[in-house]
Amino acid sequence: LAKTTQPISMDSYEGQEVNITCSHNNIATNDYITWYQQFPSQGPRFIIQGYKTKVTNEVASLFIPADRKSSTLSLPRVSLSDTAVYYCLTRDSGAGSYQLTFGKGTKLSVIP
Amino acid sequence: DTAVSQTPKYLVTQMGNDKSIKCEQNLGHDTMYWYKQDSKKFLKIMFSYNNKELIINETVPNRFSPKSPDKAHLNLHINSLELGDSAVYFCASSQDGAGVGRYEQYFGPGTRLTVT
């Protein structure tokens, strides 16, 4: 079965750049890759979205290689408030169905 | 103003009961979703729906059904509740077509369902 995979957890010190990679081997053609942030007891919140190459906004950058089978969320100079779970979302074309699929989430812990 | 709201925030009920969770969005979006987040924090889409199309995740038991009285509301009905239904359920909306995933989704605060 097609899967969207990402590391379970990551630790980082404050002020460092953090890169979280998501693997989505069966991403549907023409579909976008979206990243969400979730704090405890809250719903996920949109961070960034892209289709190919690089996208940057005021909080993050998203790098997508030409084959689009993976994507990397980059958080510059993280702070304690960036401690959260980060999810990638794609539309998976595996098994003949096109299903919105979240990765299992990467728990980022920022250390003072 | 709350963009996507859900009620109730907490729901505790016994096995075999039938319950509903309500969702409302004031963003004018055409598409709404229901997600289930289990104890391991895995998010799984259950339904995506607009007035033209309902896309159902085939792994969702038919005890679960979405009902939309109008474009701003998508309620989740659950029949014959089971222990394994205990989870946090999130509603979301976007300006997408159903199941497309092109645009940002706005999530509600979640409903924690506990089945005893």
JSON list of N, CA and C in Angstrom, two decimals, chain B residues 49-114:
[
{"chain": "B", "resi": 49, "resn": "TYR", "atom": "N", "xyz": [-16.77, 16.30, 1.51]},
{"chain": "B", "resi": 49, "resn": "TYR", "atom": "CA", "xyz": [-18.13, 16.47, 0.99]},
{"chain": "B", "resi": 49, "resn": "TYR", "atom": "C", "xyz": [-18.35, 17.90, 0.53]},
{"chain": "B", "resi": 50, "resn": "ASN", "atom": "N", "xyz": [-18.93, 18.02, -0.64]},
{"chain": "B", "resi": 50, "resn": "ASN", "atom": "CA", "xyz": [-19.56, 19.29, -1.02]},
{"chain": "B", "resi": 50, "resn": "ASN", "atom": "C", "xyz": [-20.90, 18.97, -1.64]},
{"chain": "B", "resi": 51, "resn": "ASN", "atom": "N", "xyz": [-21.58, 19.98, -2.13]},
{"chain": "B", "resi": 51, "resn": "ASN", "atom": "CA", "xyz": [-22.95, 19.75, -2.57]},
{"chain": "B", "resi": 51, "resn": "ASN", "atom": "C", "xyz": [-23.04, 18.93, -3.84]},
{"chain": "B", "resi": 52, "resn": "LYS", "atom": "N", "xyz": [-21.89, 18.62, -4.40]},
{"chain": "B", "resi": 52, "resn": "LYS", "atom": "CA", "xyz": [-21.89, 17.82, -5.61]},
{"chain": "B", "resi": 52, "resn": "LYS", "atom": "C", "xyz": [-21.34, 16.42, -5.41]},
{"chain": "B", "resi": 53, "resn": "GLU", "atom": "N", "xyz": [-20.59, 16.24, -4.37]},
{"chain": "B", "resi": 53, "resn": "GLU", "atom": "CA", "xyz": [-19.87, 14.98, -4.28]},
{"chain": "B", "resi": 53, "resn": "GLU", "atom": "C", "xyz": [-19.57, 14.62, -2.84]},
{"chain": "B", "resi": 54, "resn": "LEU", "atom": "N", "xyz": [-19.69, 13.34, -2.54]},
{"chain": "B", "resi": 54, "resn": "LEU", "atom": "CA", "xyz": [-19.27, 12.81, -1.25]},
{"chain": "B", "resi": 54, "resn": "LEU", "atom": "C", "xyz": [-18.20, 11.77, -1.52]},
{"chain": "B", "resi": 55, "resn": "ILE", "atom": "N", "xyz": [-17.05, 11.98, -0.93]},
{"chain": "B", "resi": 55, "resn": "ILE", "atom": "CA", "xyz": [-15.98, 10.99, -1.05]},
{"chain": "B", "resi": 55, "resn": "ILE", "atom": "C", "xyz": [-15.80, 10.34, 0.31]},
{"chain": "B", "resi": 56, "resn": "ILE", "atom": "N", "xyz": [-15.92, 9.04, 0.31]},
{"chain": "B", "resi": 56, "resn": "ILE", "atom": "CA", "xyz": [-15.86, 8.28, 1.55]},
{"chain": "B", "resi": 56, "resn": "ILE", "atom": "C", "xyz": [-14.56, 7.48, 1.57]},
{"chain": "B", "resi": 57, "resn": "ASN", "atom": "N", "xyz": [-13.85, 7.54, 2.67]},
{"chain": "B", "resi": 57, "resn": "ASN", "atom": "CA", "xyz": [-12.72, 6.66, 2.85]},
{"chain": "B", "resi": 57, "resn": "ASN", "atom": "C", "xyz": [-13.27, 5.25, 3.05]},
{"chain": "B", "resi": 58, "resn": "GLU", "atom": "N", "xyz": [-12.85, 4.33, 2.19]},
{"chain": "B", "resi": 58, "resn": "GLU", "atom": "CA", "xyz": [-13.47, 3.00, 2.19]},
{"chain": "B", "resi": 58, "resn": "GLU", "atom": "C", "xyz": [-13.22, 2.23, 3.48]},
{"chain": "B", "resi": 59, "resn": "THR", "atom": "N", "xyz": [-12.28, 2.71, 4.29]},
{"chain": "B", "resi": 59, "resn": "THR", "atom": "CA", "xyz": [-12.02, 2.01, 5.55]},
{"chain": "B", "resi": 59, "resn": "THR", "atom": "C", "xyz": [-12.98, 2.44, 6.67]},
{"chain": "B", "resi": 60, "resn": "VAL", "atom": "N", "xyz": [-13.78, 3.45, 6.41]},
{"chain": "B", "resi": 60, "resn": "VAL", "atom": "CA", "xyz": [-14.70, 3.93, 7.44]},
{"chain": "B", "resi": 60, "resn": "VAL", "atom": "C", "xyz": [-15.93, 3.03, 7.52]},
{"chain": "B", "resi": 61, "resn": "PRO", "atom": "N", "xyz": [-16.25, 2.52, 8.70]},
{"chain": "B", "resi": 61, "resn": "PRO", "atom": "CA", "xyz": [-17.45, 1.66, 8.83]},
{"chain": "B", "resi": 61, "resn": "PRO", "atom": "C", "xyz": [-18.72, 2.42, 8.46]},
{"chain": "B", "resi": 62, "resn": "ASN", "atom": "N", "xyz": [-19.69, 1.69, 7.94]},
{"chain": "B", "resi": 62, "resn": "ASN", "atom": "CA", "xyz": [-20.91, 2.38, 7.53]},
{"chain": "B", "resi": 62, "resn": "ASN", "atom": "C", "xyz": [-21.77, 2.80, 8.71]},
{"chain": "B", "resi": 63, "resn": "ARG", "atom": "N", "xyz": [-21.30, 2.57, 9.92]},
{"chain": "B", "resi": 63, "resn": "ARG", "atom": "CA", "xyz": [-21.96, 3.13, 11.10]},
{"chain": "B", "resi": 63, "resn": "ARG", "atom": "C", "xyz": [-21.77, 4.65, 11.17]},
{"chain": "B", "resi": 64, "resn": "PHE", "atom": "N", "xyz": [-20.79, 5.13, 10.43]},
{"chain": "B", "resi": 64, "resn": "PHE", "atom": "CA", "xyz": [-20.51, 6.56, 10.39]},
{"chain": "B", "resi": 64, "resn": "PHE", "atom": "C", "xyz": [-21.16, 7.15, 9.14]},
{"chain": "B", "resi": 65, "resn": "SER", "atom": "N", "xyz": [-21.83, 8.27, 9.31]},
{"chain": "B", "resi": 65, "resn": "SER", "atom": "CA", "xyz": [-22.43, 8.90, 8.14]},
{"chain": "B", "resi": 65, "resn": "SER", "atom": "C", "xyz": [-22.41, 10.42, 8.31]},
{"chain": "B", "resi": 66, "resn": "PRO", "atom": "N", "xyz": [-22.04, 11.14, 7.26]},
{"chain": "B", "resi": 66, "resn": "PRO", "atom": "CA", "xyz": [-22.09, 12.60, 7.29]},
{"chain": "B", "resi": 66, "resn": "PRO", "atom": "C", "xyz": [-23.47, 13.07, 6.84]},
{"chain": "B", "resi": 67, "resn": "LYS", "atom": "N", "xyz": [-23.92, 14.15, 7.44]},
{"chain": "B", "resi": 67, "resn": "LYS", "atom": "CA", "xyz": [-25.19, 14.72, 7.02]},
{"chain": "B", "resi": 67, "resn": "LYS", "atom": "C", "xyz": [-25.03, 16.23, 6.96]},
{"chain": "B", "resi": 68, "resn": "SER", "atom": "N", "xyz": [-25.41, 16.80, 5.83]},
{"chain": "B", "resi": 68, "resn": "SER", "atom": "CA", "xyz": [-25.22, 18.22, 5.62]},
{"chain": "B", "resi": 68, "resn": "SER", "atom": "C", "xyz": [-26.55, 18.91, 5.38]},
{"chain": "B", "resi": 69, "resn": "PRO", "atom": "N", "xyz": [-27.07, 19.62, 6.39]},
{"chain": "B", "resi": 69, "resn": "PRO", "atom": "CA", "xyz": [-28.32, 20.34, 6.18]},
{"chain": "B", "resi": 69, "resn": "PRO", "atom": "C", "xyz": [-28.18, 21.54, 5.25]},
{"chain": "B", "resi": 70, "resn": "ASP", "atom": "N", "xyz": [-26.99, 22.11, 5.18]},
{"chain": "B", "resi": 70, "resn": "ASP", "atom": "CA", "xyz": [-26.70, 23.21, 4.27]},
{"chain": "B", "resi": 70, "resn": "ASP", "atom": "C", "xyz": [-25.20, 23.33, 4.10]},
{"chain": "B", "resi": 71, "resn": "LYS", "atom": "N", "xyz": [-24.77, 24.25, 3.27]},
{"chain": "B", "resi": 71, "resn": "LYS", "atom": "CA", "xyz": [-23.36, 24.33, 2.89]},
{"chain": "B", "resi": 71, "resn": "LYS", "atom": "C", "xyz": [-22.46, 24.63, 4.08]},
{"chain": "B", "resi": 72, "resn": "ALA", "atom": "N", "xyz": [-22.98, 25.27, 5.10]},
{"chain": "B", "resi": 72, "resn": "ALA", "atom": "CA", "xyz": [-22.16, 25.69, 6.22]},
{"chain": "B", "resi": 72, "resn": "ALA", "atom": "C", "xyz": [-22.05, 24.63, 7.32]},
{"chain": "B", "resi": 73, "resn": "HIS", "atom": "N", "xyz": [-22.77, 23.56, 7.18]},
{"chain": "B", "resi": 73, "resn": "HIS", "atom": "CA", "xyz": [-22.81, 22.54, 8.24]},
{"chain": "B", "resi": 73, "resn": "HIS", "atom": "C", "xyz": [-22.56, 21.15, 7.68]},
{"chain": "B", "resi": 74, "resn": "LEU", "atom": "N", "xyz": [-21.76, 20.39, 8.43]},
{"chain": "B", "resi": 74, "resn": "LEU", "atom": "CA", "xyz": [-21.59, 18.97, 8.12]},
{"chain": "B", "resi": 74, "resn": "LEU", "atom": "C", "xyz": [-21.50, 18.23, 9.45]},
{"chain": "B", "resi": 75, "resn": "ASN", "atom": "N", "xyz": [-22.56, 17.51, 9.75]},
{"chain": "B", "resi": 75, "resn": "ASN", "atom": "CA", "xyz": [-22.62, 16.77, 11.01]},
{"chain": "B", "resi": 75, "resn": "ASN", "atom": "C", "xyz": [-22.18, 15.33, 10.80]},
{"chain": "B", "resi": 76, "resn": "LEU", "atom": "N", "xyz": [-21.67, 14.74, 11.86]},
{"chain": "B", "resi": 76, "resn": "LEU", "atom": "CA", "xyz": [-21.22, 13.35, 11.80]},
{"chain": "B", "resi": 76, "resn": "LEU", "atom": "C", "xyz": [-22.11, 12.52, 12.72]},
{"chain": "B", "resi": 77, "resn": "HIS", "atom": "N", "xyz": [-22.77, 11.54, 12.13]},
{"chain": "B", "resi": 77, "resn": "HIS", "atom": "CA", "xyz": [-23.61, 10.64, 12.91]},
{"chain": "B", "resi": 77, "resn": "HIS", "atom": "C", "xyz": [-22.91, 9.30, 13.07]},
{"chain": "B", "resi": 78, "resn": "ILE", "atom": "N", "xyz": [-22.95, 8.79, 14.27]},
{"chain": "B", "resi": 78, "resn": "ILE", "atom": "CA", "xyz": [-22.32, 7.51, 14.54]},
{"chain": "B", "resi": 78, "resn": "ILE", "atom": "C", "xyz": [-23.34, 6.59, 15.20]},
{"chain": "B", "resi": 79, "resn": "ASN", "atom": "N", "xyz": [-23.58, 5.47, 14.59]},
{"chain": "B", "resi": 79, "resn": "ASN", "atom": "CA", "xyz": [-24.52, 4.50, 15.15]},
{"chain": "B", "resi": 79, "resn": "ASN", "atom": "C", "xyz": [-23.77, 3.37, 15.85]},
{"chain": "B", "resi": 80, "resn": "SER", "atom": "N", "xyz": [-24.42, 2.79, 16.84]},
{"chain": "B", "resi": 80, "resn": "SER", "atom": "CA", "xyz": [-23.89, 1.60, 17.52]},
{"chain": "B", "resi": 80, "resn": "SER", "atom": "C", "xyz": [-22.43, 1.78, 17.89]},
{"chain": "B", "resi": 81, "resn": "LEU", "atom": "N", "xyz": [-22.16, 2.76, 18.70]},
{"chain": "B", "resi": 81, "resn": "LEU", "atom": "CA", "xyz": [-20.78, 3.10, 19.05]},
{"chain": "B", "resi": 81, "resn": "LEU", "atom": "C", "xyz": [-20.02, 1.92, 19.65]},
{"chain": "B", "resi": 82, "resn": "GLU", "atom": "N", "xyz": [-18.74, 1.84, 19.27]},
{"chain": "B", "resi": 82, "resn": "GLU", "atom": "CA", "xyz": [-17.85, 0.79, 19.75]},
{"chain": "B", "resi": 82, "resn": "GLU", "atom": "C", "xyz": [-16.67, 1.41, 20.48]},
{"chain": "B", "resi": 83, "resn": "LEU", "atom": "N", "xyz": [-16.00, 0.59, 21.30]},
{"chain": "B", "resi": 83, "resn": "LEU", "atom": "CA", "xyz": [-14.86, 1.11, 22.06]},
{"chain": "B", "resi": 83, "resn": "LEU", "atom": "C", "xyz": [-13.81, 1.72, 21.14]},
{"chain": "B", "resi": 84, "resn": "GLY", "atom": "N", "xyz": [-13.60, 1.11, 19.99]},
{"chain": "B", "resi": 84, "resn": "GLY", "atom": "CA", "xyz": [-12.59, 1.57, 19.05]},
{"chain": "B", "resi": 84, "resn": "GLY", "atom": "C", "xyz": [-12.92, 2.90, 18.38]},
{"chain": "B", "resi": 85, "resn": "ASP", "atom": "N", "xyz": [-14.11, 3.38, 18.60]},
{"chain": "B", "resi": 85, "resn": "ASP", "atom": "CA", "xyz": [-14.48, 4.69, 18.05]},
{"chain": "B", "resi": 85, "resn": "ASP", "atom": "C", "xyz": [-13.95, 5.83, 18.90]},
{"chain": "B", "resi": 86, "resn": "SER", "atom": "N", "xyz": [-13.45, 5.52, 20.08]},
{"chain": "B", "resi": 86, "resn": "SER", "atom": "CA", "xyz": [-12.89, 6.56, 20.95]},
{"chain": "B", "resi": 86, "resn": "SER", "atom": "C", "xyz": [-11.71, 7.22, 20.24]},
{"chain": "B", "resi": 87, "resn": "ALA", "atom": "N", "xyz": [-11.77, 8.52, 20.11]},
{"chain": "B", "resi": 87, "resn": "ALA", "atom": "CA", "xyz": [-10.76, 9.27, 19.37]},
{"chain": "B", "resi": 87, "resn": "ALA", "atom": "C", "xyz": [-11.14, 10.75, 19.43]},
{"chain": "B", "resi": 88, "resn": "VAL", "atom": "N", "xyz": [-10.31, 11.58, 18.81]},
{"chain": "B", "resi": 88, "resn": "VAL", "atom": "CA", "xyz": [-10.68, 12.98, 18.60]},
{"chain": "B", "resi": 88, "resn": "VAL", "atom": "C", "xyz": [-11.10, 13.13, 17.14]},
{"chain": "B", "resi": 89, "resn": "TYR", "atom": "N", "xyz": [-12.23, 13.73, 16.93]},
{"chain": "B", "resi": 89, "resn": "TYR", "atom": "CA", "xyz": [-12.77, 13.92, 15.59]},
{"chain": "B", "resi": 89, "resn": "TYR", "atom": "C", "xyz": [-12.68, 15.40, 15.24]},
{"chain": "B", "resi": 90, "resn": "PHE", "atom": "N", "xyz": [-12.08, 15.65, 14.08]},
{"chain": "B", "resi": 90, "resn": "PHE", "atom": "CA", "xyz": [-11.90, 17.02, 13.62]},
{"chain": "B", "resi": 90, "resn": "PHE", "atom": "C", "xyz": [-12.74, 17.25, 12.37]},
{"chain": "B", "resi": 91, "resn": "CYS", "atom": "N", "xyz": [-13.37, 18.39, 12.35]},
{"chain": "B", "resi": 91, "resn": "CYS", "atom": "CA", "xyz": [-14.04, 18.88, 11.16]},
{"chain": "B", "resi": 91, "resn": "CYS", "atom": "C", "xyz": [-13.13, 19.91, 10.51]},
{"chain": "B", "resi": 92, "resn": "ALA", "atom": "N", "xyz": [-13.20, 20.01, 9.21]},
{"chain": "B", "resi": 92, "resn": "ALA", "atom": "CA", "xyz": [-12.39, 21.01, 8.48]},
{"chain": "B", "resi": 92, "resn": "ALA", "atom": "C", "xyz": [-13.18, 21.48, 7.28]},
{"chain": "B", "resi": 93, "resn": "SER", "atom": "N", "xyz": [-12.75, 22.61, 6.73]},
{"chain": "B", "resi": 93, "resn": "SER", "atom": "CA", "xyz": [-13.37, 23.10, 5.50]},
{"chain": "B", "resi": 93, "resn": "SER", "atom": "C", "xyz": [-12.31, 23.71, 4.61]},
{"chain": "B", "resi": 94, "resn": "SER", "atom": "N", "xyz": [-12.60, 23.77, 3.33]},
{"chain": "B", "resi": 94, "resn": "SER", "atom": "CA", "xyz": [-11.71, 24.42, 2.37]},
{"chain": "B", "resi": 94, "resn": "SER", "atom": "C", "xyz": [-12.51, 24.86, 1.16]},
{"chain": "B", "resi": 95, "resn": "GLN", "atom": "N", "xyz": [-11.89, 25.63, 0.30]},
{"chain": "B", "resi": 95, "resn": "GLN", "atom": "CA", "xyz": [-12.58, 26.08, -0.90]},
{"chain": "B", "resi": 95, "resn": "GLN", "atom": "C", "xyz": [-12.39, 25.11, -2.05]},
{"chain": "B", "resi": 96, "resn": "ASP", "atom": "N", "xyz": [-11.80, 23.96, -1.78]},
{"chain": "B", "resi": 96, "resn": "ASP", "atom": "CA", "xyz": [-11.58, 22.91, -2.77]},
{"chain": "B", "resi": 96, "resn": "ASP", "atom": "C", "xyz": [-12.85, 22.26, -3.26]},
{"chain": "B", "resi": 97, "resn": "GLY", "atom": "N", "xyz": [-12.67, 21.47, -4.32]},
{"chain": "B", "resi": 97, "resn": "GLY", "atom": "CA", "xyz": [-13.64, 20.43, -4.60]},
{"chain": "B", "resi": 97, "resn": "GLY", "atom": "C", "xyz": [-13.40, 19.30, -3.62]},
{"chain": "B", "resi": 98, "resn": "ALA", "atom": "N", "xyz": [-14.34, 18.42, -3.47]},
{"chain": "B", "resi": 98, "resn": "ALA", "atom": "CA", "xyz": [-14.23, 17.34, -2.50]},
{"chain": "B", "resi": 98, "resn": "ALA", "atom": "C", "xyz": [-13.02, 16.46, -2.79]},
{"chain": "B", "resi": 99, "resn": "GLY", "atom": "N", "xyz": [-12.18, 16.29, -1.77]},
{"chain": "B", "resi": 99, "resn": "GLY", "atom": "CA", "xyz": [-11.07, 15.36, -1.89]},
{"chain": "B", "resi": 99, "resn": "GLY", "atom": "C", "xyz": [-9.91, 15.81, -2.73]},
{"chain": "B", "resi": 100, "resn": "VAL", "atom": "N", "xyz": [-9.87, 17.07, -3.13]},
{"chain": "B", "resi": 100, "resn": "VAL", "atom": "CA", "xyz": [-8.83, 17.52, -4.05]},
{"chain": "B", "resi": 100, "resn": "VAL", "atom": "C", "xyz": [-7.55, 17.89, -3.32]},
{"chain": "B", "resi": 101, "resn": "GLY", "atom": "N", "xyz": [-7.66, 18.61, -2.22]},
{"chain": "B", "resi": 101, "resn": "GLY", "atom": "CA", "xyz": [-6.47, 18.95, -1.45]},
{"chain": "B", "resi": 101, "resn": "GLY", "atom": "C", "xyz": [-5.64, 20.07, -2.02]},
{"chain": "B", "resi": 102, "resn": "ARG", "atom": "N", "xyz": [-6.20, 20.90, -2.87]},
{"chain": "B", "resi": 102, "resn": "ARG", "atom": "CA", "xyz": [-5.42, 21.98, -3.48]},
{"chain": "B", "resi": 102, "resn": "ARG", "atom": "C", "xyz": [-5.31, 23.18, -2.56]},
{"chain": "B", "resi": 103, "resn": "TYR", "atom": "N", "xyz": [-6.32, 23.41, -1.75]},
{"chain": "B", "resi": 103, "resn": "TYR", "atom": "CA", "xyz": [-6.34, 24.62, -0.93]},
{"chain": "B", "resi": 103, "resn": "TYR", "atom": "C", "xyz": [-6.24, 24.29, 0.56]},
{"chain": "B", "resi": 104, "resn": "GLU", "atom": "N", "xyz": [-5.84, 25.31, 1.30]},
{"chain": "B", "resi": 104, "resn": "GLU", "atom": "CA", "xyz": [-5.69, 25.20, 2.74]},
{"chain": "B", "resi": 104, "resn": "GLU", "atom": "C", "xyz": [-6.99, 24.73, 3.38]},
{"chain": "B", "resi": 105, "resn": "GLN", "atom": "N", "xyz": [-6.84, 23.82, 4.32]},
{"chain": "B", "resi": 105, "resn": "GLN", "atom": "CA", "xyz": [-7.99, 23.40, 5.11]},
{"chain": "B", "resi": 105, "resn": "GLN", "atom": "C", "xyz": [-7.95, 24.10, 6.46]},
{"chain": "B", "resi": 106, "resn": "TYR", "atom": "N", "xyz": [-9.12, 24.51, 6.91]},
{"chain": "B", "resi": 106, "resn": "TYR", "atom": "CA", "xyz": [-9.26, 25.13, 8.21]},
{"chain": "B", "resi": 106, "resn": "TYR", "atom": "C", "xyz": [-9.93, 24.13, 9.13]},
{"chain": "B", "resi": 107, "resn": "PHE", "atom": "N", "xyz": [-9.28, 23.84, 10.24]},
{"chain": "B", "resi": 107, "resn": "PHE", "atom": "CA", "xyz": [-9.76, 22.81, 11.14]},
{"chain": "B", "resi": 107, "resn": "PHE", "atom": "C", "xyz": [-10.50, 23.40, 12.34]},
{"chain": "B", "resi": 108, "resn": "GLY", "atom": "N", "xyz": [-11.48, 22.65, 12.80]},
{"chain": "B", "resi": 108, "resn": "GLY", "atom": "CA", "xyz": [-12.14, 22.97, 14.04]},
{"chain": "B", "resi": 108, "resn": "GLY", "atom": "C", "xyz": [-11.29, 22.53, 15.23]},
{"chain": "B", "resi": 109, "resn": "PRO", "atom": "N", "xyz": [-11.76, 22.81, 16.44]},
{"chain": "B", "resi": 109, "resn": "PRO", "atom": "CA", "xyz": [-10.98, 22.50, 17.64]},
{"chain": "B", "resi": 109, "resn": "PRO", "atom": "C", "xyz": [-11.02, 21.04, 18.06]},
{"chain": "B", "resi": 110, "resn": "GLY", "atom": "N", "xyz": [-11.88, 20.26, 17.42]},
{"chain": "B", "resi": 110, "resn": "GLY", "atom": "CA", "xyz": [-11.93, 18.83, 17.73]},
{"chain": "B", "resi": 110, "resn": "GLY", "atom": "C", "xyz": [-12.99, 18.49, 18.76]},
{"chain": "B", "resi": 111, "resn": "THR", "atom": "N", "xyz": [-13.47, 17.25, 18.66]},
{"chain": "B", "resi": 111, "resn": "THR", "atom": "CA", "xyz": [-14.40, 16.68, 19.64]},
{"chain": "B", "resi": 111, "resn": "THR", "atom": "C", "xyz": [-13.79, 15.38, 20.15]},
{"chain": "B", "resi": 112, "resn": "ARG", "atom": "N", "xyz": [-13.56, 15.34, 21.43]},
{"chain": "B", "resi": 112, "resn": "ARG", "atom": "CA", "xyz": [-12.98, 14.12, 22.02]},
{"chain": "B", "resi": 112, "resn": "ARG", "atom": "C", "xyz": [-14.11, 13.19, 22.41]},
{"chain": "B", "resi": 113, "resn": "LEU", "atom": "N", "xyz": [-14.18, 12.08, 21.71]},
{"chain": "B", "resi": 113, "resn": "LEU", "atom": "CA", "xyz": [-15.22, 11.08, 21.96]},
{"chain": "B", "resi": 113, "resn": "LEU", "atom": "C", "xyz": [-14.64, 9.94, 22.77]},
{"chain": "B", "resi": 114, "resn": "THR", "atom": "N", "xyz": [-15.28, 9.63, 23.87]},
{"chain": "B", "resi": 114, "resn": "THR", "atom": "CA", "xyz": [-14.87, 8.50, 24.71]},
{"chain": "B", "resi": 114, "resn": "THR", "atom": "C", "xyz": [-16.04, 7.54, 24.82]}
]
